[in-house]
Coordinates of C-alpha atoms and ligand atoms in Angstrom, one line a residue:
S855 CA 82.7 79.4 142.8
R856 CA 80.1 80.5 140.3
R857 CA 80.2 79.1 136.8
G858 CA 82.2 81.3 134.5
A859 CA 83.6 83.3 137.4
P860 CA 87.2 84.2 136.8
H861 CA 90.2 82.5 138.5
I862 CA 92.5 85.1 139.7
A863 CA 96.1 84.4 140.9
L864 CA 97.6 86.8 143.4
L865 CA 101.3 87.3 143.8
P866 CA 102.2 89.3 146.9
S867 CA 105.6 90.6 147.8
A868 CA 107.7 90.4 151.0
G869 CA 106.9 92.3 154.2
M870 CA 103.6 92.8 156.1
G871 CA 102.9 96.1 154.3
H872 CA 102.7 94.2 151.0
L873 CA 101.2 90.9 152.3
T874 CA 98.4 92.5 154.3
P875 CA 96.5 94.2 151.4
F876 CA 96.9 91.0 149.3
C877 CA 95.3 88.9 152.0
R878 CA 92.4 91.4 152.1
L879 CA 92.1 91.5 148.3
A880 CA 92.1 87.7 148.2
V881 CA 89.1 87.6 150.6
A882 CA 87.3 90.4 148.8
L883 CA 87.6 88.7 145.4
S884 CA 86.6 85.3 146.8
D885 CA 83.6 86.9 148.5
S886 CA 82.6 88.2 145.1
G887 CA 82.5 84.7 143.7
C888 CA 86.0 84.6 142.1
D889 CA 88.3 81.6 142.3
V890 CA 91.4 82.8 144.0
S891 CA 94.9 81.3 144.0
F892 CA 97.3 82.8 146.6
I893 CA 100.9 82.5 145.6
T894 CA 103.3 82.0 148.6
V895 CA 107.0 82.0 148.9
Q896 CA 108.5 80.0 151.9
P897 CA 110.2 80.7 154.1
T898 CA 109.0 84.3 154.6
V899 CA 111.4 87.0 155.7
S900 CA 109.5 87.7 159.0
S901 CA 107.6 85.3 161.2
A902 CA 104.7 87.7 161.2
E903 CA 104.3 87.0 157.5
S904 CA 104.3 83.2 157.8
R905 CA 101.8 83.3 160.7
R906 CA 99.5 85.6 158.6
V907 CA 99.6 83.3 155.5
A908 CA 98.9 80.2 157.6
A909 CA 96.0 81.9 159.4
L910 CA 94.6 83.2 156.1
L911 CA 94.6 79.8 154.4
A912 CA 93.2 78.1 157.5
A913 CA 90.3 80.6 157.8
F914 CA 89.5 80.6 154.1
P915 CA 90.0 77.0 152.8
R916 CA 88.5 78.1 149.5
L917 CA 91.6 80.2 148.7
R918 CA 94.0 77.9 146.8
P919 CA 97.6 78.1 148.0
L920 CA 100.3 77.9 145.3
D921 CA 103.8 77.3 146.7
F922 CA 106.2 79.2 144.5
R923 CA 109.8 77.8 144.6
L924 CA 112.3 80.4 143.8
A925 CA 115.4 80.1 141.6
D926 CA 118.8 80.1 143.4
F927 CA 119.7 83.6 144.5
D928 CA 122.9 85.0 145.9
P929 CA 122.2 88.2 148.0
S930 CA 125.8 89.1 148.3
A931 CA 125.8 90.1 144.6
F932 CA 123.6 93.2 145.3
A933 CA 124.2 96.6 146.8
S934 CA 121.7 96.3 149.6
T935 CA 121.5 94.8 153.0
D936 CA 117.7 95.3 153.4
P937 CA 116.3 91.8 153.8
F938 CA 113.0 92.8 152.2
F939 CA 114.5 94.5 149.1
L940 CA 116.7 91.4 148.7
R941 CA 113.6 89.2 148.8
F942 CA 111.9 91.4 146.3
E943 CA 114.9 90.8 144.0
A944 CA 114.9 87.0 144.6
I945 CA 111.2 86.8 143.6
R946 CA 111.7 89.1 140.7
R947 CA 114.5 86.9 139.3
S948 CA 112.2 83.9 139.5
A949 CA 109.6 85.3 137.2
H950 CA 110.4 82.7 134.4
L951 CA 109.3 79.9 136.8
L952 CA 105.7 81.2 137.3
P953 CA 104.0 80.2 134.1
A954 CA 104.7 76.5 134.7
L955 CA 103.2 76.8 138.2
L956 CA 100.1 78.6 136.8
A957 CA 99.7 76.2 133.9
A958 CA 98.9 73.4 136.3
A959 CA 96.0 75.3 137.9
S960 CA 92.4 74.3 137.2
P961 CA 90.2 76.0 136.2
P962 CA 92.7 77.9 134.1
V963 CA 93.9 81.2 135.5
S964 CA 92.2 84.2 133.9
A965 CA 94.5 86.9 135.2
V966 CA 97.3 87.6 137.7
V967 CA 97.5 90.5 140.1
V968 CA 101.2 91.2 140.9
D969 CA 102.6 93.4 143.6
I970 CA 104.1 96.7 142.4
S971 CA 107.6 95.7 143.7
L972 CA 107.7 92.7 141.3
V973 CA 105.9 93.8 138.3
S974 CA 108.7 94.7 135.8
T975 CA 110.0 91.1 135.5
F976 CA 106.6 89.3 135.8
L977 CA 104.7 91.4 133.3
P978 CA 106.7 90.4 130.2
V979 CA 106.7 86.8 131.3
L980 CA 103.0 86.7 131.8
A981 CA 102.4 88.5 128.5
G982 CA 104.5 85.9 126.8
V983 CA 102.0 83.2 127.8
G984 CA 99.0 85.4 127.1
L985 CA 98.0 86.0 130.7
P986 CA 96.6 89.5 131.6
C987 CA 98.7 91.1 134.3
Y988 CA 97.2 93.6 136.7
L989 CA 99.0 95.2 139.5
L990 CA 98.1 96.1 143.1
F991 CA 99.8 99.2 144.3
T992 CA 100.0 98.9 148.0
A993 CA 100.8 102.5 148.9
S994 CA 99.1 105.9 148.2
A995 CA 98.0 107.3 144.8
A996 CA 100.5 110.1 145.5
M997 CA 103.2 107.5 145.8
L998 CA 102.0 105.9 142.6
S999 CA 102.3 109.3 140.8
L1000 CA 105.9 109.5 142.0
C1001 CA 106.6 105.9 140.9
A1002 CA 105.0 106.6 137.4
H1003 CA 106.9 109.9 136.9
F1004 CA 110.3 109.0 138.4
P1005 CA 111.7 107.4 135.3
A1006 CA 111.0 110.5 133.3
Y1007 CA 112.4 112.7 136.1
I1008 CA 115.7 110.7 136.2
A1009 CA 116.0 110.8 132.4
A1010 CA 115.5 114.6 132.2
K1011 CA 117.4 115.8 135.2
T1012 CA 120.6 117.7 134.8
T1013 CA 121.9 117.7 138.3
A1014 CA 123.8 114.8 139.9
G1015 CA 121.5 114.0 142.8
V1016 CA 117.8 113.9 143.2
G1017 CA 116.1 117.1 144.1
D1018 CA 112.5 118.2 144.5
V1019 CA 110.4 116.2 142.1
E1020 CA 107.6 118.1 140.4
I1021 CA 104.9 115.6 139.5
P1022 CA 103.1 117.0 136.4
G1023 CA 99.4 117.8 137.2
L1024 CA 99.8 117.0 140.9
R1025 CA 102.3 118.5 143.2
T1026 CA 106.0 118.8 144.0
V1027 CA 107.4 116.1 146.3
P1028 CA 110.2 117.9 148.2
K1029 CA 113.6 116.3 148.2
S1030 CA 113.3 115.7 151.9
S1031 CA 110.3 113.5 151.3
I1032 CA 111.8 111.3 148.6
P1033 CA 112.6 107.8 150.0
L1034 CA 116.2 107.8 151.0
P1035 CA 117.4 104.9 148.8
L1036 CA 116.1 106.8 145.7
H1037 CA 118.9 109.4 146.2
D1038 CA 121.4 106.7 145.3
P1039 CA 121.1 105.5 141.7
N1040 CA 123.0 102.3 142.5
N1041 CA 120.8 101.2 145.3
L1042 CA 118.9 98.0 144.6
F1043 CA 115.6 99.6 145.5
T1044 CA 116.2 102.4 143.0
T1045 CA 116.8 100.0 140.2
Q1046 CA 113.6 98.1 141.1
F1047 CA 111.6 101.3 141.5
V1048 CA 112.6 102.7 138.1
E1049 CA 112.1 99.5 136.3
N1050 CA 108.6 99.0 137.8
G1051 CA 107.7 102.6 137.1
R1052 CA 108.7 102.2 133.5
I1053 CA 106.5 99.2 132.9
L1054 CA 103.3 100.6 134.5
Q1055 CA 101.9 101.6 131.1
K1056 CA 101.9 98.0 129.9
A1057 CA 99.8 96.6 132.8
C1058 CA 96.1 95.8 132.0
G1059 CA 95.1 97.9 135.1
I1060 CA 96.3 99.2 138.4
L1061 CA 94.4 98.5 141.5
I1062 CA 95.2 100.7 144.4
N1063 CA 94.4 100.6 148.1
T1064 CA 93.1 104.1 148.5
F1065 CA 89.8 105.9 148.0
H1066 CA 88.4 108.9 146.2
A1067 CA 87.5 111.1 149.2
L1068 CA 91.1 110.9 150.4
E1069 CA 93.0 111.1 147.1
Q1070 CA 90.7 112.5 144.5
E1071 CA 93.3 114.9 143.0
A1072 CA 96.0 112.2 142.6
L1073 CA 93.6 109.7 141.1
D1074 CA 92.3 112.4 138.7
A1075 CA 95.9 113.3 137.7
L1076 CA 96.8 109.7 137.1
N1077 CA 93.7 108.8 135.1
G1078 CA 93.6 112.1 133.3
G1079 CA 96.9 111.6 131.5
K1080 CA 98.6 114.3 133.5
V1081 CA 101.2 112.4 135.4
V1082 CA 102.3 110.2 132.4
P1083 CA 101.5 112.0 129.1
A1084 CA 101.5 108.7 127.2
G1085 CA 98.8 107.5 129.5
L1086 CA 98.4 104.8 132.1
P1087 CA 96.0 101.9 132.2
P1088 CA 93.0 102.6 134.4
V1089 CA 94.0 103.3 138.0
V1090 CA 91.1 101.9 140.1
A1091 CA 90.8 102.8 143.8
I1092 CA 89.5 99.8 145.7
G1093 CA 90.4 100.8 149.3
P1094 CA 90.6 101.0 152.1
L1095 CA 90.7 97.2 151.7
K1096 CA 88.7 95.7 154.6
P1097 CA 90.5 93.8 157.3
V1098 CA 90.0 90.1 157.4
I1099 CA 88.3 89.3 160.6
G1100 CA 89.8 86.5 162.7
C1101 CA 93.1 86.0 160.9
E1102 CA 95.1 89.1 161.5
G1103 CA 96.6 87.6 164.7
G1104 CA 97.5 89.3 167.9
S1105 CA 96.2 88.9 171.4
P1106 CA 93.0 90.4 172.6
L1107 CA 93.6 93.4 174.8
P1108 CA 91.4 93.3 177.9
W1109 CA 93.4 96.3 179.1
L1110 CA 91.8 98.5 176.4
D1111 CA 88.3 97.4 177.5
A1112 CA 89.0 99.0 180.9
Q1113 CA 89.9 102.4 179.5
P1114 CA 87.5 105.3 179.0
A1115 CA 86.3 106.1 175.5
R1116 CA 88.8 107.9 173.2
S1117 CA 91.4 108.3 176.1
V1118 CA 94.2 106.1 174.7
V1119 CA 96.8 107.0 172.2
Y1120 CA 98.0 104.0 170.2
V1121 CA 101.7 104.1 169.3
S1122 CA 103.2 102.0 166.6
F1123 CA 105.9 102.4 163.9
G1124 CA 104.9 99.4 161.8
S1125 CA 106.3 96.0 161.3
R1126 CA 109.8 96.9 160.0
T1127 CA 110.8 100.2 161.4
A1128 CA 113.4 99.9 164.2
M1129 CA 114.1 102.8 166.6
S1130 CA 117.4 103.5 168.2
A1131 CA 117.7 102.9 172.0
E1132 CA 118.1 106.5 172.7
Q1133 CA 115.1 107.6 170.7
M1134 CA 113.0 104.9 172.2
K1135 CA 113.9 106.3 175.7
E1136 CA 112.8 109.8 174.7
L1137 CA 109.6 108.5 173.2
G1138 CA 108.9 106.7 176.5
T1139 CA 109.5 110.0 178.3
G1140 CA 107.3 111.8 175.9
L1141 CA 104.4 109.4 176.3
E1142 CA 104.8 109.6 180.1
R1143 CA 104.8 113.4 180.0
S1144 CA 101.8 113.7 177.7
G1145 CA 99.7 112.7 180.6
C1146 CA 97.6 110.6 178.2
R1147 CA 96.9 106.9 178.5
F1148 CA 98.9 105.0 175.9
L1149 CA 99.3 101.6 174.2
W1150 CA 102.8 101.4 172.8
V1151 CA 104.0 98.6 170.5
V1152 CA 107.8 98.5 170.8
K1153 CA 110.1 97.3 168.0
S1154 CA 113.9 97.3 168.1
K1155 CA 114.8 95.2 165.1
V1156 CA 113.9 95.4 161.4
V1157 CA 113.1 91.7 161.2
D1158 CA 110.9 90.3 164.0
R1159 CA 112.9 87.0 164.2
E1160 CA 115.8 89.0 165.6
E1161 CA 114.0 90.6 168.5
E1162 CA 115.7 89.3 171.6
V1163 CA 116.0 92.1 174.1
E1164 CA 113.3 92.3 176.8
L1165 CA 111.3 95.4 177.4
E1166 CA 112.9 95.9 180.8
E1167 CA 116.3 96.1 179.2
L1168 CA 115.1 98.5 176.5
L1169 CA 113.1 100.9 178.7
G1170 CA 114.2 100.1 182.3
E1171 CA 112.1 98.4 184.9
E1172 CA 111.6 101.7 186.8
Y1173 CA 110.0 103.2 183.7
L1174 CA 107.6 100.3 183.2
E1175 CA 106.7 100.4 186.9
R1176 CA 106.0 104.2 186.8
V1177 CA 103.7 104.1 183.8
R1178 CA 101.9 100.9 184.7
E1179 CA 98.7 102.7 185.7
R1180 CA 98.3 104.6 182.4
G1181 CA 100.4 102.9 179.8
L1182 CA 100.6 99.4 178.3
V1183 CA 103.8 98.7 176.6
V1184 CA 104.0 95.5 174.5
K1185 CA 106.6 93.8 172.4
G1186 CA 105.6 91.6 169.5
W1187 CA 102.5 91.5 167.3
V1188 CA 99.2 93.1 168.3
E1189 CA 96.0 93.2 166.3
Q1190 CA 96.2 96.7 165.1
E1191 CA 92.9 96.7 163.3
E1192 CA 91.1 95.7 166.4
I1193 CA 92.9 98.3 168.4
L1194 CA 92.1 101.1 165.9
G1195 CA 88.5 100.1 166.0
H1196 CA 88.3 100.1 169.8
V1197 CA 86.3 102.9 171.4
A1198 CA 89.0 103.5 174.0
V1199 CA 91.5 104.6 171.2
G1200 CA 91.4 108.3 170.5
G1201 CA 94.6 108.9 168.6
F1202 CA 97.4 107.1 166.7
L1203 CA 101.1 108.1 166.8
S1204 CA 102.1 106.4 163.5
H1205 CA 105.0 106.1 161.1
C1206 CA 102.4 106.4 158.3
G1207 CA 103.0 103.0 156.6
W1208 CA 100.2 103.1 154.0
N1209 CA 98.2 100.2 155.5
S1210 CA 98.3 102.0 158.9
V1211 CA 97.0 105.2 157.3
T1212 CA 94.1 103.4 155.6
E1213 CA 93.2 101.5 158.7
A1214 CA 93.1 104.7 160.8
A1215 CA 91.0 106.3 158.0
L1216 CA 88.5 103.5 158.1
H1217 CA 88.0 104.0 161.8
G1218 CA 88.2 107.8 161.8
V1219 CA 91.1 107.8 164.2
P1220 CA 93.3 111.0 164.0
I1221 CA 97.0 110.5 163.4
L1222 CA 100.1 112.2 164.7
A1223 CA 102.5 111.4 162.0
W1224 CA 106.2 110.6 162.6
P1225 CA 107.3 109.1 159.3
R1226 CA 110.6 107.4 159.6
L1227 CA 111.6 106.1 156.1
G1228 CA 110.6 105.0 152.6
D1229 CA 107.3 106.3 151.3
Q1230 CA 106.1 107.4 154.8
R1231 CA 106.6 111.1 154.3
V1232 CA 104.6 111.1 151.1
N1233 CA 101.9 109.2 152.9
A1234 CA 102.0 111.6 155.9
D1235 CA 101.4 114.5 153.5
V1236 CA 98.4 112.7 152.0
M1237 CA 96.9 112.0 155.4
A1238 CA 97.5 115.6 156.6
R1239 CA 95.9 117.1 153.4
G1240 CA 93.0 114.7 153.9
G1241 CA 92.2 116.1 157.3
L1242 CA 93.1 112.8 159.1
G1243 CA 96.0 114.2 161.2
I1244 CA 99.0 116.3 162.0
W1245 CA 102.5 115.8 160.6
V1246 CA 105.5 117.4 162.4
K1247 CA 107.8 117.8 159.5
E1248 CA 110.9 118.5 161.6
W1249 CA 111.0 115.2 163.4
S1250 CA 113.8 112.8 162.5
W1251 CA 114.0 110.8 159.4
E1252 CA 116.1 107.9 158.0
G1253 CA 119.8 108.6 157.9
E1254 CA 119.5 111.5 160.4
E1255 CA 121.3 111.5 163.7
K1256 CA 118.8 113.9 165.3
V1257 CA 117.0 112.7 168.4
V1258 CA 113.5 114.1 169.1
R1259 CA 113.2 115.0 172.8
G1260 CA 110.5 113.6 175.0
E1261 CA 109.2 117.0 176.0
E1262 CA 108.3 117.8 172.5
I1263 CA 106.8 114.4 171.8
G1264 CA 104.7 114.7 174.9
E1265 CA 103.4 118.2 173.9
R1266 CA 102.4 117.0 170.4
V1267 CA 100.7 113.9 171.7
R1268 CA 98.6 116.0 174.1
E1269 CA 97.7 118.3 171.2
L1270 CA 96.6 115.3 169.2
M1271 CA 94.4 114.0 171.9
E1272 CA 92.8 117.4 172.8
D1273 CA 92.1 118.7 169.3
E1274 CA 88.3 118.4 168.9
G1275 CA 88.4 119.9 165.4
L1276 CA 90.8 117.2 164.2
R1277 CA 88.8 114.5 165.8
A1278 CA 85.7 115.7 163.9
S1279 CA 87.5 115.9 160.6
A1280 CA 89.0 112.4 161.0
A1281 CA 85.6 111.1 161.9
R1282 CA 84.2 112.7 158.7
L1283 CA 86.9 111.0 156.6
G1284 CA 86.1 107.7 158.3
K1285 CA 82.5 108.0 157.2
E1286 CA 83.7 108.6 153.6
A1287 CA 86.0 105.6 153.8
V1288 CA 83.1 103.3 155.0
K1289 CA 80.9 104.7 152.2
A1290 CA 83.6 104.1 149.6
V1291 CA 84.0 100.4 150.3
A1292 CA 80.3 99.7 150.4
V1293 CA 78.9 97.8 147.4
D1294 CA 77.6 101.0 145.8
G1295 CA 80.6 103.1 146.9
S1296 CA 83.4 104.3 144.6
S1297 CA 85.8 101.6 145.7
G1298 CA 83.1 98.9 145.8
K1299 CA 82.2 99.7 142.3
G1300 CA 85.9 99.8 141.2
L1301 CA 86.4 96.2 142.4
A1302 CA 83.2 95.0 140.7
E1303 CA 84.3 96.6 137.4
F1304 CA 87.7 94.9 137.7
I1305 CA 86.0 91.5 138.2
G1306 CA 83.5 92.2 135.5
K1307 CA 86.2 92.8 132.9
L1308 CA 87.7 89.4 133.5
Ligands
BUP579 BR1 103.8 96.4 164.1 C1 102.1 95.7 163.6 N1 100.2 94.5 164.3 O1 101.8 94.8 165.8 P1 102.2 99.4 157.1 C2 101.6 95.9 162.4 N2 100.3 95.4 162.1 O2 98.5 94.3 162.8 P2 105.0 98.6 157.5 C3 99.6 94.7 163.1 O3 100.8 95.4 159.8 P3 105.8 98.7 154.7 C4 101.4 95.0 164.6 O4 97.9 97.0 161.0 C5 99.3 97.0 159.0 O5 98.3 96.4 158.4 C6 99.2 96.9 160.5 O6 101.8 97.8 157.3 C7 99.8 95.6 160.8 O7 103.7 99.5 157.5 C8 100.6 96.3 158.7 O8 101.4 100.2 158.0 C9 101.8 97.2 158.6 O9 102.0 99.6 155.7 O10 105.1 98.1 156.0 O11 104.9 97.4 158.3 O12 106.1 99.5 157.8 O13 107.1 99.2 155.1 O14 105.9 97.5 153.8 O15 104.8 99.7 154.3

């Protein structure tokens, strides 16, 4: 690295949605001349994560791996069964062990970038040893506003449950879009979310994987002292973080090469959203009825290590036989970035995990949103406002029994693929995204300013 260049340590959290932007940030910082240490926790929750970390470190030997051994942790003591939330907690409770690991690093660490889900326990520990703590917010600026305002909302509310949340200076997040765990004050995720929200003000800065053309209003509200009257550290948009070529895994898809331009709808609900067997059948029917070509990534378990059932068993051999000509159904990991960038892909039926939204934006691929849980409805709202896609608000959500019928899914998919106006507006946003991450774009400059400050 260049003389005098900062040494930045990155601490990602559990789950592909958190790991992916950190891998991309690591490469972006390293490409800008920084020394980068990448803190890893083994074993990872999913095998997708361990493969990604191994591929990243192999492709970029200049990144320094730092193996973080966690303190003993008893998951049964917590009111959650979500393996990812429990891992967040295990890492959070090991914060006191990080300074010793960092102290051994040479050259000395100049700053640490911590994942949002971990920040409330790490920030005080890092401050204690005089290390600047930045955070990377891995979701939308709208979600950051909710995170920043939520502690004040909880403190001021007079009703028992959580209702519509009016974010000062921005917009109201309706009750139905609030992540389900947040309705339960005793949920482990709620405790983490509120603690992390409270400490935001003390961070040296907040990096966020979004861009101005998509979320100008939210970024202005956050930086203009509207969301948190006491003020926040600078919220710096650095996205959409660019994919790291050659290490995001997956198999090449010769099938796509054989399809006409913009004819295929890509269907994926992310790395950790499982769908019920019945809903999966209906989705299959819907894709078949749409008459469109499709590439469908099937997931039936929250953690990939537990995927055992074969496609034939999930969807039936007959179905797979029937759709063979027009549809490719795959189980396991695909290279989503490559798929979204492929000329054959003309639409994306997506759960609206934030990484997926930013990837679709970068490639100008229109989205049909079917958010399922967590921050996904907030994200779907952002992408619909930004002209990137359509969100069918009535479709089922975490905790609901409702099954969306194939007929309706098929109709909406066809609409997505036939809407020329939407295609044009998604393409426009794609151009803005590409501009933003260029060296002289808003996000490119944001990253350079962050590095300059260190
Ligand atoms: Br599935 C799948 N290939 O097969 P999100 C996902 N991805 O490359 P999530 C693949 O994983 P959280 C696959 O491109 C994106 O970068 C995808 O992140 C990639 O949603 C990432 O979209 C998934 O944020 O995470 O997985 O639900 O719940 O943590 O947001």
